[in-house]
Amino acid sequence: MKQLALIGAGRIGEIHAANAAAHPDLRLSLVVDPLADAARQVAQDTGARVASLDEALADPAIDGVIVASATDTHLDYAVRAHAAGKAVFCEKPIDMDLARARAAAERLKGARLFLGFNRRFDPSFQALKAKLAAGAVGALETLQITSNDPGPPPIDYVEVSGGLFKDMAIHDFDMARWLLGEEPVEVFAWGSCLVDPAIGEAGDIDTARTLLKTASGKLCVIANSRRSGFGYDQRIEAYGESGMVRADNVTESTVQVWSEAGAQADRFRNFFLDRYKDAYRAEMAHFAHILSGQAQPTVGYADGVAALALAEAAAESLRTGRPVRLD
Amino acid sequence: MKQLALIGAGRIGEIHAANAAAHPDLRLSLVVDPLADAARQVAQDTGARVASLDEALADPAIDGVIVASATDTHLDYAVRAHAAGKAVFCEKPIDMDLARARAAAERLKGARLFLGFNRRFDPSFQALKAKLAAGAVGALETLQITSNDPGPPPIDYVEVSGGLFKDMAIHDFDMARWLLGEEPVEVFAWGSCLVDPAIGEAGDIDTARTLLKTASGKLCVIANSRRSGFGYDQRIEAYGESGMVRADNVTESTVQVWSEAGAQADRFRNFFLDRYKDAYRAEMAHFAHILSGQAQPTVGYADGVAALALAEAAAESLRTGRPVRLD
Amino acid sequence: MKQLALIGAGRIGEIHAANAAAHPDLRLSLVVDPLADAARQVAQDTGARVASLDEALADPAIDGVIVASATDTHLDYAVRAHAAGKAVFCEKPIDMDLARARAAAERLKGARLFLGFNRRFDPSFQALKAKLAAGAVGALETLQITSNDPGPPPIDYVEVSGGLFKDMAIHDFDMARWLLGEEPVEVFAWGSCLVDPAIGEAGDIDTARTLLKTASGKLCVIANSRRSGFGYDQRIEAYGESGMVRADNVTESTVQVWSEAGAQADRFRNFFLDRYKDAYRAEMAHFAHILSGQAQPTVGYADGVAALALAEAAAESLRTGRPVRLD
Amino acid sequence: MKQLALIGAGRIGEIHAANAAAHPDLRLSLVVDPLADAARQVAQDTGARVASLDEALADPAIDGVIVASATDTHLDYAVRAHAAGKAVFCEKPIDMDLARARAAAERLKGARLFLGFNRRFDPSFQALKAKLAAGAVGALETLQITSNDPGPPPIDYVEVSGGLFKDMAIHDFDMARWLLGEEPVEVFAWGSCLVDPAIGEAGDIDTARTLLKTASGKLCVIANSRRSGFGYDQRIEAYGESGMVRADNVTESTVQVWSEAGAQADRFRNFFLDRYKDAYRAEMAHFAHILSGQAQPTVGYADGVAALALAEAAAESLRTGRPVRLD
């Protein structure tokens, strides 16, 4: 039974807490959050107790630390947890600033750091990758990643989000790297503000189309919007030499109603807590394997930096109107 | 160029007329109908001329006769056309009365008689049969035939229709024989009047479930309703040793609308003129092949009698509440 | 925190044990099984301890008992657990013998007995029922229940199974009752042995088509086979006045491979542990609500008896070749 | 009955000839082609006769001319047919050279010129446009056009094709203009040679991703490949304020085979003659309406020029690596 401390008892922290508590090989022992009420609630729901950060990092019984706090603390807490000898399950993104993220390389050397890019653990995306790996369509050539939120976030969230590329497309940059099998070497992005003018006034965009190119000429399109109008829209099409593999959206159930208007399928799962609940569970199972020594992190610090580099390149391309080459 | 006469210028006659006129190897020359206006209209639309029945049968230029007149004349006109040396494309059913239909056997001996069971010519049902023939699921074991009309016909039609089994399920009995690869030897049917009480008052049912069994124990369910509420519902599921082949309903287009309610597909094709327009065209192509000697009728008089025998057995089962064995 | 005892540590007992252990309001305290190893394994996996039946029933800390033992013990253990003042979560079927099941009525009077017909808790079937309840297609008229296993069980299982109707179709009889909104009053069944001759030699069938009729004339078809060849086939079509609601099979993922052969979807979930894992979890949540007094059992003893009566009627119909009326 | 002359008896000419011959209000009278055998064959199949170009244009009985000859003759023949007072049904593209196409403006003033962009007449794309027009998803914001050929053409075709953008994507540029409801003002394109190195050696690409932007910020992605590996891949997704409308690929039939591998749908229609056969028929019906004065061409010379301008801009963007603004 490995013991865990959770740093950050917000929405995503609660999910990790529940998954840790339900895992047969893990025990959530400590919950850390400056908001005492939040910490107490999560602790109570999971049989853990509230602790301070220092207490948690100093506790020799704690094997692993889940970093689910505010984004600008991810890097610092990950470094400190690693320094304290803990394995780290760090929420994405690794940081908002590429230079700062890169600067932490030395301090994170040798860290058992698992970065929570949840989509890599989604059953459908994993099945897609497995099909590619099994050669179902030959060598991959192009990729279409569609990633639209159900509706736009509040403006005060947008203002501190780091912008669409770092906040939202960061997942898609990671998926592109995971699937392309080659690093993107060039990025081009266009963005518009079509959903909510307030997003534009906040200096951000709500709609983007980003192209990635690899050295061998593989092309990837990332389509993002802050509002699909029909739920969480998370799809991938991967084209190979002899066909295409696709992963589609998930519906609430298999029910259809057939009427004079035609066949109506059930609603699409609305947002990430719902769409990726199995993925979050699978992330925790992976962390349990890391803690037991059965697995190395399949996605870590370097992946977080690489996704961030793509996000910054996309933002630069949007600003300059030119393609941007990655170093 | 083979020349045809059409007997019966009603709704189905019009379709056959148009298909004959458009076929490169056929010419529709004569149209026969006691309703002069109907005959004139069809003749005008297709470049044919109006004629009397005797004239048409006596005309040595006429190679084939399409019998699309009232059901109770099918048998008589088929017999007379055959006697006049013509090939016959006779609409289903062969007759409403099994004894009378059987009694015509001698007079139709050697007839080039093609009975228009249109569903055998539907591309999806043909593809289903081809999959079975190719062994896609091994030997066929059970069959589910779903056949629901979009809405009930007028009561005055119901009153002269011969009842649900002869009017509607007759197609399904033919499909069952075509696909089972063995003759049904026993029939059981239940029926209800759930759609329109007036249908019950007319002595008919509007909803039925009919079971067929073959000598080797293959089972077939036929599900019928006079009203689906969502368009023409024509589906088949064929279960074999290693899986299932199904043919689904056809939609107006491939368009879907994705909204908060989920994915809405386009309307189902509403009724037989629409759903089976390709099948009617393929029927005429088959008749052209019969006329040119390239093909023998793939479905004829004996099939019409066999389907009628199943319909009468189903009606008897409904009346007696018992399974009925076929001779 | 309500405390539970589990009687029966076999395959289904394990599932209930894990779900009980993971539920925030329940604690699995005791595990009872004559097979000491099985009991010990489940106890160890869930933090419970092994106990004898008498011990479990006598323990005042135990609020509820899960009966997941051999079928012929369900009724007896349910009666004893009720006599001991426990709420009961009893696996289906209530018993194999209708007369015996009926005879227990008095002893189970007032019992908080929840009968585990898992399909009622499947998200897709619940969504289907909710659509019907919301009037999505008007009043229900007919029902098509398709329920095929992936492949036949071993012959030694078949021999003690009670036959296809009690072992397999019992679920479908319950679904029919749950959805029809009216009791079936008449049953007709045909069965064949098409999958494995050894099943026939064991006096059973492996393929059946069963018709149910209600007093108002609603019709239901139940289609069963011991072997679909494509995985677990659990589908329902419910036809109403203005359309149809259907619940389809569940696939492993949303992934499709598009190749020259067409679009290939992912595998269907293979069997009940997989297909109904969410249903089993929902059952346990319902039992938690029963224990806390928030809910009455939505399905209980009377439903178990009614389903068994339909199964016996179907078996009688198969034997006699006649429809069978229910009292 | 309007009389037509066909210029060009190749593959696409044959299709238009057959559709003209089958249309009740049109007669194909003359066929013009320097290849005498081709002209004779088409004439024979349709009951037309062979003529010279001068003869056809001088014949006062001819109401309309179908220009289906080599691409570099489209513009010249359209001009001459218009000068002769004929209505013109001109195959796409209007020309390979934008400057030359623009230079013909004066000579085509007042022409009844219908440019055959067939996809505008596809039932599914028309249904998609109708949904947008009906406000099914609110105002259009972004567009995804997927257009992949089943496999690459022969290299000698590639060499004279004008390149992927003019030969293949020209259709997609027209679809974008048709659906966006606003002219694109900027184009960015990336291309690769991933399918066949010989295409690269011929100076062309076989894979492209092109972005279009309108003045209001609407974004459109066009995805092209010379080889899908699974048939003709022609799909559109149109995102609006409140959802998405999509048109999918068309399969050969509705048949599916369910096996242990999952559900396998039927093959996708393989190429344009098959996929767009209804569209070609609808084009001819539209031309009949133009000839009878019931309709003005819905797509004509100006659309041909505009699509060509986008193709040239895309090619320039590919060459320069920069976005290209349209005048």
XYZ file of C-alpha atoms in Angstrom, chain A residues 229-230 233 235 248-249 258-268, chain B residues 229-230 233 235 248-249 258-268:
34
model
C -22.552 24.038 -29.115
C -23.023 20.271 -28.857
C -15.850 17.521 -29.096
C -11.913 13.513 -32.068
C -15.057 9.655 -32.221
C -16.956 11.448 -29.524
C -36.234 7.247 -34.394
C -38.877 9.731 -35.428
C -40.056 11.508 -38.548
C -36.997 13.744 -38.227
C -34.679 10.721 -38.466
C -32.513 8.912 -35.923
C -31.490 10.990 -32.924
C -28.571 9.637 -30.923
C -28.053 10.424 -27.279
C -26.213 13.558 -26.123
C -22.451 13.757 -26.360
C -44.030 6.735 -37.080
C -40.565 7.333 -38.538
C -38.832 0.629 -41.865
C -34.540 -4.044 -42.166
C -30.533 -1.115 -42.389
C -32.907 1.623 -43.382
C -24.920 17.785 -33.989
C -26.529 19.813 -31.254
C -26.964 19.727 -27.495
C -29.521 16.960 -28.017
C -26.923 14.770 -29.751
C -26.415 13.729 -33.367
C -29.508 13.863 -35.540
C -29.305 11.917 -38.796
C -31.375 12.776 -41.825
C -34.900 11.432 -42.302
C -35.459 7.841 -43.327
